[in-house]
Amino acid sequence: MIAAAALMTAAGANAAVILSSNFDGTNVNGNNPNPDYHIYSPSVEGWTSNTNGIELQSNNVAGKAFSGANLVELDTTVNSSMFVTLTPGRYNVSYYYSPRPGVAADSNGITLSLGETLLDSITGQGAGGTVWQRRTVAFNGGGNLTFAAIGSSDGVGGYIDSVKISTVPEASTWVMLVAGFGLVGVSMRRRKAAVAA
C-alpha cells in the first residue's frame, strides 16, 4: 500500500509541465488601438504565429475566458495558427475549447496537429455565451505542435484557453522506479531478519 502511494507520488513528480498558459500574462488592454483584443506576431506567451498572428481577446469581446481574463481566437482576420516546437518524447496536452458565441459551426473549427499528424479536431455551434470543453491528447513524437483555425476564414472562430503541455516519463523510468522500490523492500526484510537472529 505504501509502495503504491509512493509510486503514484513519484510518477506525478516525474511528469513535468513544460508549457502552461491561460494567456493572461499579456495585457491586451495596454496601448492597443482596440482595448479588448490585439493580434500578436510573431509570438506571444511561448507560442509562435504563422503570418496571420495570434489574436488574444479580453472578456469584453464575445464571451468569457475559461480562466482569467484572456483567450485565443485563431481566426484573426483570416484563419491562422500558432505552434510550439517540441523535442521528441511522450507528451500529454490539455486545453479548453469553446465555439465563439453566436457563430456557426463551419467557422468555429480548431485542429491540433503534430507536424502533419492530426491529433484533435473540434467545432461547434456558438451559443449565447462561451461553453468550455476540456480536451486532452496524448502522443509520442517531436516537431511543431500546432493549433489552427479551420473552416470559414472570416475573422471569427473557435476559442482556446488554458493550454498545458506535460512530458510523460518513459517506460524505462517506471521499470527502474518499481525495481528500486522492490530492492528497498528486500533490503528492509533482510535487515529485520538479521536483527531477529
CSV table of N, CA and C in Angstrom, one decimal, residues 23-193:
chain,number,residue,atom,x,y,z
A,23,PHE,N,-3.0,32.5,-21.1
A,23,PHE,CA,-2.9,33.7,-21.9
A,23,PHE,C,-3.1,35.0,-21.2
A,24,ASP,N,-3.0,35.0,-19.8
A,24,ASP,CA,-3.2,36.2,-19.0
A,24,ASP,C,-2.0,36.9,-18.7
A,25,GLY,N,-0.8,36.4,-19.2
A,25,GLY,CA,0.5,37.1,-18.9
A,25,GLY,C,0.7,38.3,-19.8
A,26,THR,N,-0.3,38.5,-20.8
A,26,THR,CA,-0.2,39.6,-21.7
A,26,THR,C,-1.3,40.6,-21.5
A,27,ASN,N,-1.0,41.9,-21.4
A,27,ASN,CA,-2.0,42.9,-21.1
A,27,ASN,C,-2.6,43.3,-22.5
A,28,VAL,N,-3.8,42.7,-22.8
A,28,VAL,CA,-4.5,43.0,-24.0
A,28,VAL,C,-4.9,44.5,-24.0
A,29,ASN,N,-5.3,45.0,-22.8
A,29,ASN,CA,-5.8,46.3,-22.7
A,29,ASN,C,-4.7,47.4,-22.7
A,30,GLY,N,-3.5,47.1,-23.0
A,30,GLY,CA,-2.4,48.0,-23.0
A,30,GLY,C,-2.6,49.1,-24.0
A,31,ASN,N,-1.6,49.5,-24.7
A,31,ASN,CA,-1.6,50.6,-25.6
A,31,ASN,C,-2.1,50.2,-27.0
A,32,ASN,N,-3.1,49.4,-27.1
A,32,ASN,CA,-3.6,48.9,-28.4
A,32,ASN,C,-4.7,49.8,-28.9
A,33,PRO,N,-4.9,49.8,-30.2
A,33,PRO,CA,-6.0,50.6,-30.8
A,33,PRO,C,-7.4,50.2,-30.3
A,34,ASN,N,-7.5,48.9,-30.1
A,34,ASN,CA,-8.8,48.3,-29.6
A,34,ASN,C,-8.4,47.7,-28.2
A,35,PRO,N,-8.9,48.2,-27.1
A,35,PRO,CA,-8.5,47.7,-25.8
A,35,PRO,C,-9.1,46.3,-25.5
A,36,ASP,N,-9.9,45.7,-26.3
A,36,ASP,CA,-10.5,44.4,-26.0
A,36,ASP,C,-9.8,43.2,-26.7
A,37,TYR,N,-9.0,43.5,-27.7
A,37,TYR,CA,-8.3,42.4,-28.4
A,37,TYR,C,-7.1,43.0,-29.1
A,38,HIS,N,-6.1,42.1,-29.4
A,38,HIS,CA,-4.9,42.5,-30.1
A,38,HIS,C,-4.4,41.3,-30.9
A,39,ILE,N,-3.9,41.5,-32.1
A,39,ILE,CA,-3.3,40.4,-32.8
A,39,ILE,C,-1.7,40.5,-32.7
A,40,TYR,N,-1.1,39.5,-32.1
A,40,TYR,CA,0.3,39.5,-31.8
A,40,TYR,C,1.0,38.7,-32.9
A,41,SER,N,2.2,39.2,-33.3
A,41,SER,CA,3.0,38.5,-34.3
A,41,SER,C,4.5,39.0,-34.0
A,42,PRO,N,5.5,38.1,-34.0
A,42,PRO,CA,5.5,36.7,-34.3
A,42,PRO,C,5.1,35.8,-33.2
A,43,SER,N,5.1,36.2,-31.9
A,43,SER,CA,4.8,35.3,-30.9
A,43,SER,C,4.2,35.9,-29.7
A,44,VAL,N,3.6,35.1,-28.8
A,44,VAL,CA,3.0,35.5,-27.5
A,44,VAL,C,3.0,34.3,-26.6
A,45,GLU,N,3.5,34.5,-25.4
A,45,GLU,CA,3.4,33.5,-24.3
A,45,GLU,C,3.9,32.2,-24.7
A,46,GLY,N,5.0,32.1,-25.4
A,46,GLY,CA,5.6,30.8,-25.8
A,46,GLY,C,5.1,30.2,-27.1
A,47,TRP,N,4.1,30.8,-27.7
A,47,TRP,CA,3.6,30.3,-29.0
A,47,TRP,C,4.0,31.2,-30.1
A,48,THR,N,4.3,30.6,-31.3
A,48,THR,CA,4.8,31.4,-32.5
A,48,THR,C,3.6,31.3,-33.5
A,49,SER,N,3.4,32.5,-34.1
A,49,SER,CA,2.3,32.5,-35.1
A,49,SER,C,2.8,32.3,-36.5
A,50,ASN,N,1.8,31.9,-37.4
A,50,ASN,CA,2.1,32.0,-38.8
A,50,ASN,C,2.0,33.5,-39.2
A,51,THR,N,2.0,33.8,-40.4
A,51,THR,CA,2.0,35.2,-40.9
A,51,THR,C,0.7,35.9,-40.5
A,52,ASN,N,-0.3,35.2,-40.0
A,52,ASN,CA,-1.6,35.9,-39.7
A,52,ASN,C,-1.7,36.3,-38.2
A,53,GLY,N,-0.8,36.0,-37.4
A,53,GLY,CA,-0.8,36.4,-36.0
A,53,GLY,C,-1.7,35.5,-35.1
A,54,ILE,N,-1.6,35.9,-33.8
A,54,ILE,CA,-2.4,35.2,-32.8
A,54,ILE,C,-3.2,36.3,-32.1
A,55,GLU,N,-4.5,36.1,-32.1
A,55,GLU,CA,-5.4,37.1,-31.5
A,55,GLU,C,-5.8,36.7,-30.1
A,56,LEU,N,-5.4,37.6,-29.2
A,56,LEU,CA,-5.8,37.5,-27.8
A,56,LEU,C,-7.0,38.4,-27.6
A,57,GLN,N,-8.0,37.9,-26.9
A,57,GLN,CA,-9.2,38.7,-26.6
A,57,GLN,C,-9.4,38.8,-25.1
A,58,SER,N,-9.9,39.9,-24.6
A,58,SER,CA,-10.2,40.0,-23.2
A,58,SER,C,-11.7,39.5,-23.0
A,59,ASN,N,-12.2,39.5,-21.8
A,59,ASN,CA,-13.6,39.1,-21.6
A,59,ASN,C,-14.6,40.0,-22.2
A,60,ASN,N,-14.2,41.1,-22.8
A,60,ASN,CA,-15.1,42.1,-23.3
A,60,ASN,C,-15.6,42.0,-24.7
A,61,VAL,N,-15.1,40.9,-25.4
A,61,VAL,CA,-15.4,40.8,-26.9
A,61,VAL,C,-16.6,40.0,-27.1
A,62,ALA,N,-16.6,38.7,-27.0
A,62,ALA,CA,-17.7,37.8,-27.2
A,62,ALA,C,-17.5,36.6,-26.3
A,63,GLY,N,-18.1,36.6,-25.1
A,63,GLY,CA,-17.9,35.5,-24.2
A,63,GLY,C,-16.8,35.7,-23.2
A,64,LYS,N,-16.8,34.9,-22.2
A,64,LYS,CA,-15.8,34.9,-21.1
A,64,LYS,C,-14.7,33.8,-21.3
A,65,ALA,N,-13.5,34.2,-20.9
A,65,ALA,CA,-12.4,33.2,-20.9
A,65,ALA,C,-12.7,32.1,-20.0
A,66,PHE,N,-12.1,30.9,-20.2
A,66,PHE,CA,-12.3,29.8,-19.3
A,66,PHE,C,-11.6,30.1,-17.9
A,67,SER,N,-10.4,30.7,-18.0
A,67,SER,CA,-9.7,31.0,-16.8
A,67,SER,C,-9.1,32.4,-16.9
A,68,GLY,N,-9.3,33.2,-16.0
A,68,GLY,CA,-8.7,34.6,-16.1
A,68,GLY,C,-9.5,35.5,-17.0
A,69,ALA,N,-8.7,36.4,-17.7
A,69,ALA,CA,-9.4,37.4,-18.5
A,69,ALA,C,-9.2,37.3,-20.0
A,70,ASN,N,-8.2,36.5,-20.4
A,70,ASN,CA,-7.9,36.4,-21.9
A,70,ASN,C,-8.1,35.0,-22.4
A,71,LEU,N,-8.3,35.0,-23.8
A,71,LEU,CA,-8.4,33.7,-24.5
A,71,LEU,C,-7.8,34.0,-25.9
A,72,VAL,N,-7.7,32.9,-26.6
A,72,VAL,CA,-7.1,33.0,-28.0
A,72,VAL,C,-8.2,32.7,-29.0
A,73,GLU,N,-8.3,33.5,-30.0
A,73,GLU,CA,-9.2,33.2,-31.2
A,73,GLU,C,-8.2,33.1,-32.4
A,74,LEU,N,-8.3,32.0,-33.1
A,74,LEU,CA,-7.3,31.7,-34.2
A,74,LEU,C,-7.9,32.0,-35.6
A,75,ASP,N,-8.9,32.8,-35.6
A,75,ASP,CA,-9.4,33.3,-36.9
A,75,ASP,C,-9.2,34.8,-36.8
A,76,THR,N,-8.0,35.3,-36.9
A,76,THR,CA,-7.7,36.7,-36.7
A,76,THR,C,-8.5,37.6,-37.7
A,77,THR,N,-7.9,37.9,-38.8
A,77,THR,CA,-8.7,38.5,-39.9
A,77,THR,C,-8.9,37.4,-41.0
A,78,VAL,N,-8.1,36.4,-40.9
A,78,VAL,CA,-8.3,35.1,-41.7
A,78,VAL,C,-7.9,34.0,-40.8
A,79,ASN,N,-8.1,32.7,-41.3
A,79,ASN,CA,-7.7,31.6,-40.5
A,79,ASN,C,-6.2,31.7,-40.2
A,80,SER,N,-5.9,31.4,-38.9
A,80,SER,CA,-4.5,31.5,-38.5
A,80,SER,C,-4.1,30.3,-37.7
A,81,SER,N,-2.9,30.2,-37.3
A,81,SER,CA,-2.4,29.1,-36.4
A,81,SER,C,-1.3,29.6,-35.5
A,82,MET,N,-1.0,28.8,-34.5
A,82,MET,CA,0.1,29.0,-33.6
A,82,MET,C,0.8,27.7,-33.2
A,83,PHE,N,2.1,27.7,-33.0
A,83,PHE,CA,2.8,26.5,-32.7
A,83,PHE,C,3.9,26.7,-31.7
A,84,VAL,N,4.3,25.6,-31.1
A,84,VAL,CA,5.4,25.5,-30.2
A,84,VAL,C,6.2,24.2,-30.7
A,85,THR,N,7.5,24.3,-30.7
A,85,THR,CA,8.3,23.2,-31.1
A,85,THR,C,8.7,22.3,-30.0
A,86,LEU,N,8.5,21.0,-30.1
A,86,LEU,CA,8.8,20.0,-29.1
A,86,LEU,C,9.9,19.1,-29.5
A,87,THR,N,10.8,18.7,-28.6
A,87,THR,CA,11.8,17.7,-28.9
A,87,THR,C,11.1,16.3,-28.8
A,88,PRO,N,11.6,15.3,-29.5
A,88,PRO,CA,11.0,14.0,-29.4
A,88,PRO,C,10.8,13.5,-28.0
A,89,GLY,N,9.6,13.0,-27.8
A,89,GLY,CA,9.3,12.4,-26.4
A,89,GLY,C,7.8,12.0,-26.4
A,90,ARG,N,7.4,11.8,-25.1
A,90,ARG,CA,6.0,11.4,-24.9
A,90,ARG,C,5.3,12.6,-24.2
A,91,TYR,N,4.2,13.0,-24.6
A,91,TYR,CA,3.5,14.2,-24.1
A,91,TYR,C,2.0,14.0,-23.9
A,92,ASN,N,1.5,14.8,-22.9
A,92,ASN,CA,0.1,15.0,-22.7
A,92,ASN,C,-0.2,16.5,-23.0
A,93,VAL,N,-1.3,16.8,-23.7
A,93,VAL,CA,-1.7,18.1,-23.9
A,93,VAL,C,-3.1,18.2,-23.4
A,94,SER,N,-3.4,19.3,-22.6
A,94,SER,CA,-4.8,19.5,-22.3
A,94,SER,C,-5.1,21.0,-22.6
A,95,TYR,N,-6.3,21.3,-23.0
A,95,TYR,CA,-6.7,22.6,-23.3
A,95,TYR,C,-8.2,22.7,-23.2
A,96,TYR,N,-8.7,23.9,-23.2
A,96,TYR,CA,-10.2,24.2,-23.2
A,96,TYR,C,-10.6,24.8,-24.5
A,97,TYR,N,-11.7,24.3,-25.1
A,97,TYR,CA,-12.2,24.9,-26.3
A,97,TYR,C,-13.7,25.3,-26.1
A,98,SER,N,-14.0,26.4,-26.8
A,98,SER,CA,-15.4,26.9,-26.8
A,98,SER,C,-15.7,27.4,-28.2
A,99,PRO,N,-16.8,27.1,-28.8
A,99,PRO,CA,-17.2,27.8,-30.0
A,99,PRO,C,-17.4,29.3,-29.7
A,100,ARG,N,-17.1,30.2,-30.6
A,100,ARG,CA,-17.4,31.6,-30.4
A,100,ARG,C,-18.9,31.8,-30.3
A,101,PRO,N,-19.4,32.5,-29.3
A,101,PRO,CA,-20.8,32.7,-29.2
A,101,PRO,C,-21.4,33.3,-30.4
A,102,GLY,N,-22.6,32.8,-30.9
A,102,GLY,CA,-23.3,33.3,-32.0
A,102,GLY,C,-22.7,33.1,-33.4
A,103,VAL,N,-21.7,32.2,-33.4
A,103,VAL,CA,-21.0,31.9,-34.7
A,103,VAL,C,-21.3,30.5,-35.1
A,104,ALA,N,-21.6,30.3,-36.4
A,104,ALA,CA,-21.9,28.9,-36.9
A,104,ALA,C,-20.7,28.0,-36.8
A,105,ALA,N,-21.1,26.7,-36.7
A,105,ALA,CA,-20.1,25.6,-36.5
A,105,ALA,C,-19.0,25.6,-37.7
A,106,ASP,N,-19.4,26.0,-38.9
A,106,ASP,CA,-18.5,25.9,-40.0
A,106,ASP,C,-17.4,27.0,-39.9
A,107,SER,N,-17.5,27.9,-38.9
A,107,SER,CA,-16.5,28.9,-38.7
A,107,SER,C,-15.8,28.7,-37.4
A,108,ASN,N,-16.2,27.8,-36.6
A,108,ASN,CA,-15.6,27.6,-35.2
A,108,ASN,C,-14.6,26.4,-35.1
A,109,GLY,N,-14.2,25.9,-36.2
A,109,GLY,CA,-13.3,24.7,-36.1
A,109,GLY,C,-11.9,25.0,-35.7
A,110,ILE,N,-11.3,24.1,-34.8
A,110,ILE,CA,-9.9,24.2,-34.3
A,110,ILE,C,-9.3,22.8,-34.5
A,111,THR,N,-8.1,22.7,-35.0
A,111,THR,CA,-7.4,21.5,-35.0
A,111,THR,C,-6.1,21.6,-34.2
A,112,LEU,N,-5.6,20.4,-33.7
A,112,LEU,CA,-4.4,20.3,-33.0
A,112,LEU,C,-3.6,19.2,-33.8
A,113,SER,N,-2.4,19.6,-34.2
A,113,SER,CA,-1.6,18.7,-35.0
A,113,SER,C,-0.1,18.7,-34.5
A,114,LEU,N,0.5,17.5,-34.8
A,114,LEU,CA,2.0,17.4,-34.6
A,114,LEU,C,2.6,17.2,-35.9
A,115,GLY,N,3.3,18.2,-36.5
A,115,GLY,CA,3.7,18.1,-37.8
A,115,GLY,C,2.5,18.0,-38.7
A,116,GLU,N,2.5,16.9,-39.6
A,116,GLU,CA,1.4,16.7,-40.5
A,116,GLU,C,0.3,15.7,-39.9
A,117,THR,N,0.5,15.3,-38.6
A,117,THR,CA,-0.4,14.3,-38.0
A,117,THR,C,-1.5,15.0,-37.2
A,118,LEU,N,-2.7,14.8,-37.6
A,118,LEU,CA,-3.8,15.4,-36.9
A,118,LEU,C,-4.0,14.7,-35.5
A,119,LEU,N,-4.0,15.4,-34.4
A,119,LEU,CA,-4.2,14.8,-33.1
A,119,LEU,C,-5.6,15.0,-32.6
A,120,ASP,N,-6.2,16.2,-32.9
A,120,ASP,CA,-7.6,16.5,-32.4
A,120,ASP,C,-8.2,17.5,-33.3
A,121,SER,N,-9.5,17.4,-33.5
A,121,SER,CA,-10.3,18.4,-34.3
A,121,SER,C,-11.6,18.6,-33.6
A,122,ILE,N,-12.1,19.8,-33.5
A,122,ILE,CA,-13.4,20.1,-32.9
A,122,ILE,C,-14.0,21.3,-33.5
A,123,THR,N,-15.3,21.4,-33.5
A,123,THR,CA,-16.1,22.5,-33.8
A,123,THR,C,-17.4,22.5,-33.1
A,124,GLY,N,-18.1,23.5,-33.2
A,124,GLY,CA,-19.5,23.6,-32.5
A,124,GLY,C,-20.2,24.8,-32.9
A,125,GLN,N,-21.5,24.8,-32.7
A,125,GLN,CA,-22.4,25.9,-33.0
A,125,GLN,C,-22.2,26.8,-31.8
A,126,GLY,N,-22.0,28.1,-32.0
A,126,GLY,CA,-21.8,29.1,-30.9
A,126,GLY,C,-23.2,29.3,-30.2
A,127,ALA,N,-23.2,29.2,-28.9
A,127,ALA,CA,-24.4,29.5,-28.1
A,127,ALA,C,-24.4,31.0,-27.7
A,128,GLY,N,-25.2,31.3,-26.7
A,128,GLY,CA,-25.3,32.7,-26.3
A,128,GLY,C,-24.1,33.2,-25.5
A,129,GLY,N,-23.3,32.3,-25.0
A,129,GLY,CA,-22.1,32.6,-24.2
A,129,GLY,C,-21.1,31.5,-24.5
A,130,THR,N,-19.9,31.6,-23.9
A,130,THR,CA,-18.9,30.6,-24.1
A,130,THR,C,-19.3,29.3,-23.3
A,131,VAL,N,-19.1,28.1,-24.0
A,131,VAL,CA,-19.4,26.8,-23.4
A,131,VAL,C,-18.1,26.0,-23.5
A,132,TRP,N,-17.3,26.0,-22.5
A,132,TRP,CA,-16.0,25.4,-22.5
A,132,TRP,C,-16.0,23.9,-22.3
A,133,GLN,N,-15.2,23.2,-23.1
A,133,GLN,CA,-15.0,21.8,-23.0
A,133,GLN,C,-13.5,21.5,-22.8
A,134,ARG,N,-13.2,20.6,-21.9
A,134,ARG,CA,-11.8,20.3,-21.7
A,134,ARG,C,-11.4,19.2,-22.7
A,135,ARG,N,-10.3,19.3,-23.4
A,135,ARG,CA,-9.8,18.3,-24.4
A,135,ARG,C,-8.4,17.9,-23.9
A,136,THR,N,-8.2,16.6,-24.1
A,136,THR,CA,-6.9,16.0,-23.8
A,136,THR,C,-6.4,15.1,-24.9
A,137,VAL,N,-5.1,15.2,-25.1
A,137,VAL,CA,-4.5,14.3,-26.1
A,137,VAL,C,-3.1,13.9,-25.6
A,138,ALA,N,-2.8,12.6,-25.8
A,138,ALA,CA,-1.5,12.0,-25.5
A,138,ALA,C,-0.8,11.6,-26.8
A,139,PHE,N,0.5,11.8,-26.9
A,139,PHE,CA,1.1,11.4,-28.2
A,139,PHE,C,2.6,11.2,-27.9
A,140,ASN,N,3.3,10.5,-28.9
A,140,ASN,CA,4.7,10.4,-28.9
A,140,ASN,C,5.2,11.1,-30.1
A,141,GLY,N,6.3,11.8,-30.0
A,141,GLY,CA,6.9,12.4,-31.2
A,141,GLY,C,7.5,13.8,-30.8
A,142,GLY,N,8.0,14.5,-31.9
A,142,GLY,CA,8.5,15.8,-31.7
A,142,GLY,C,8.2,16.6,-33.0
A,143,GLY,N,8.5,17.9,-32.9
A,143,GLY,CA,8.2,18.8,-34.0
A,143,GLY,C,7.3,19.9,-33.6
A,144,ASN,N,6.7,20.5,-34.6
A,144,ASN,CA,5.8,21.6,-34.3
A,144,ASN,C,4.4,21.1,-33.9
A,145,LEU,N,4.0,21.5,-32.7
A,145,LEU,CA,2.7,21.2,-32.2
A,145,LEU,C,1.8,22.5,-32.5
A,146,THR,N,0.8,22.3,-33.3
A,146,THR,CA,0.1,23.4,-33.9
A,146,THR,C,-1.4,23.4,-33.6
A,147,PHE,N,-1.9,24.5,-33.1
A,147,PHE,CA,-3.3,24.8,-33.1
A,147,PHE,C,-3.7,25.6,-34.3
A,148,ALA,N,-4.7,25.3,-35.0
A,148,ALA,CA,-5.1,26.0,-36.3
A,148,ALA,C,-6.6,26.2,-36.4
A,149,ALA,N,-7.0,27.3,-36.9
A,149,ALA,CA,-8.4,27.6,-37.2
A,149,ALA,C,-8.7,26.9,-38.6
A,150,ILE,N,-9.9,26.2,-38.7
A,150,ILE,CA,-10.3,25.6,-39.9
A,150,ILE,C,-11.7,26.0,-40.2
A,151,GLY,N,-12.1,25.8,-41.4
A,151,GLY,CA,-13.5,26.2,-41.8
A,151,GLY,C,-13.5,27.6,-42.4
A,152,SER,N,-14.6,28.3,-42.3
A,152,SER,CA,-14.7,29.6,-42.9
A,152,SER,C,-13.7,30.5,-42.4
A,153,SER,N,-13.0,31.2,-43.3
A,153,SER,CA,-11.9,32.2,-42.9
A,153,SER,C,-12.5,33.6,-43.0
A,154,ASP,N,-13.2,34.0,-41.9
A,154,ASP,CA,-14.0,35.2,-41.9
A,154,ASP,C,-13.8,36.1,-40.7
A,155,GLY,N,-12.7,35.9,-40.0
A,155,GLY,CA,-12.4,36.9,-38.9
A,155,GLY,C,-13.0,36.5,-37.5
A,156,VAL,N,-13.9,35.4,-37.5
A,156,VAL,CA,-14.4,35.0,-36.2
A,156,VAL,C,-14.3,33.4,-36.2
A,157,GLY,N,-14.0,32.9,-35.0
A,157,GLY,CA,-13.8,31.4,-35.0
A,157,GLY,C,-13.7,30.9,-33.5
A,158,GLY,N,-13.4,29.6,-33.4
A,158,GLY,CA,-13.3,29.0,-32.1
A,158,GLY,C,-12.3,29.6,-31.2
A,159,TYR,N,-12.5,29.3,-29.9
A,159,TYR,CA,-11.6,29.8,-28.8
A,159,TYR,C,-10.9,28.7,-28.2
A,160,ILE,N,-9.6,29.0,-27.7
A,160,ILE,CA,-8.9,28.1,-26.9
A,160,ILE,C,-8.4,28.9,-25.7
A,161,ASP,N,-8.2,28.1,-24.6
A,161,ASP,CA,-7.7,28.7,-23.3
A,161,ASP,C,-7.1,27.7,-22.5
A,162,SER,N,-6.3,28.1,-21.5
A,162,SER,CA,-5.7,27.2,-20.5
A,162,SER,C,-5.0,26.0,-21.1
A,163,VAL,N,-4.0,26.2,-22.0
A,163,VAL,CA,-3.3,25.1,-22.6
A,163,VAL,C,-2.1,24.6,-21.7
A,164,LYS,N,-2.0,23.3,-21.5
A,164,LYS,CA,-0.9,22.8,-20.7
A,164,LYS,C,-0.3,21.6,-21.4
A,165,ILE,N,1.0,21.6,-21.6
A,165,ILE,CA,1.8,20.6,-22.2
A,165,ILE,C,2.7,20.0,-21.1
A,166,SER,N,2.6,18.6,-21.0
A,166,SER,CA,3.4,17.9,-20.0
A,166,SER,C,4.2,16.8,-20.6
A,167,THR,N,5.4,16.5,-20.2
A,167,THR,CA,6.1,15.3,-20.6
A,167,THR,C,5.6,14.1,-19.8
A,168,VAL,N,5.7,13.0,-20.4
A,168,VAL,CA,5.3,11.7,-19.8
A,168,VAL,C,6.6,10.9,-19.6
A,169,PRO,N,6.9,10.3,-18.4
A,169,PRO,CA,8.1,9.5,-18.2
A,169,PRO,C,8.1,8.3,-19.1
A,170,GLU,N,9.3,8.0,-19.6
A,170,GLU,CA,9.5,6.8,-20.4
A,170,GLU,C,9.2,5.6,-19.6
A,171,ALA,N,8.9,4.5,-20.3
A,171,ALA,CA,8.6,3.2,-19.6
A,171,ALA,C,9.8,2.7,-18.8
A,172,SER,N,11.0,3.0,-19.3
A,172,SER,CA,12.2,2.6,-18.6
A,172,SER,C,12.3,3.2,-17.2
A,173,THR,N,11.8,4.5,-17.1
A,173,THR,CA,11.8,5.2,-15.8
A,173,THR,C,10.9,4.5,-14.9
A,174,TRP,N,9.7,4.0,-15.3
A,174,TRP,CA,8.8,3.3,-14.5
A,174,TRP,C,9.4,2.0,-14.0
A,175,VAL,N,10.1,1.2,-14.9
A,175,VAL,CA,10.7,0.0,-14.5
A,175,VAL,C,11.7,0.2,-13.5
A,176,MET,N,12.6,1.2,-13.6
A,176,MET,CA,13.6,1.5,-12.7
A,176,MET,C,13.0,1.9,-11.3
A,177,LEU,N,11.9,2.6,-11.4
A,177,LEU,CA,11.3,3.1,-10.1
A,177,LEU,C,10.7,1.9,-9.4
A,178,VAL,N,10.0,1.0,-10.1
A,178,VAL,CA,9.4,-0.2,-9.4
A,178,VAL,C,10.5,-1.1,-8.9
A,179,ALA,N,11.6,-1.3,-9.7
A,179,ALA,CA,12.7,-2.1,-9.2
A,179,ALA,C,13.4,-1.5,-8.0
A,180,GLY,N,13.5,-0.2,-8.0
A,180,GLY,CA,14.0,0.4,-6.8
A,180,GLY,C,13.2,0.2,-5.5
A,181,PHE,N,11.9,0.3,-5.7
A,181,PHE,CA,11.0,0.0,-4.5
A,181,PHE,C,11.1,-1.4,-4.1
A,182,GLY,N,11.3,-2.3,-5.0
A,182,GLY,CA,11.4,-3.8,-4.7
A,182,GLY,C,12.7,-4.0,-3.9
A,183,LEU,N,13.8,-3.4,-4.4
A,183,LEU,CA,15.1,-3.5,-3.7
A,183,LEU,C,15.0,-3.0,-2.3
A,184,VAL,N,14.3,-1.9,-2.1
A,184,VAL,CA,14.2,-1.3,-0.7
A,184,VAL,C,13.4,-2.3,0.1
A,185,GLY,N,12.4,-2.9,-0.4
A,185,GLY,CA,11.6,-3.8,0.4
A,185,GLY,C,12.4,-5.1,0.8
A,186,VAL,N,13.2,-5.6,-0.2
A,186,VAL,CA,14.0,-6.8,0.1
A,186,VAL,C,15.1,-6.4,1.2
A,187,SER,N,15.7,-5.2,1.0
A,187,SER,CA,16.7,-4.8,2.0
A,187,SER,C,16.1,-4.6,3.4
A,188,MET,N,14.9,-4.1,3.5
A,188,MET,CA,14.3,-3.9,4.8
A,188,MET,C,14.0,-5.3,5.4
A,189,ARG,N,13.5,-6.3,4.6
A,189,ARG,CA,13.2,-7.6,5.1
A,189,ARG,C,14.5,-8.3,5.7
A,190,ARG,N,15.6,-8.2,4.9
A,190,ARG,CA,16.8,-8.8,5.3
A,190,ARG,C,17.3,-8.2,6.6
A,191,ARG,N,17.2,-6.9,6.7
A,191,ARG,CA,17.6,-6.2,8.0
A,191,ARG,C,16.8,-6.6,9.2
A,192,LYS,N,15.5,-6.8,9.0
A,192,LYS,CA,14.6,-7.3,10.1
A,192,LYS,C,15.0,-8.7,10.5
A,193,ALA,N,15.3,-9.6,9.5
A,193,ALA,CA,15.7,-11.0,9.7
A,193,ALA,C,17.0,-11.0,10.5
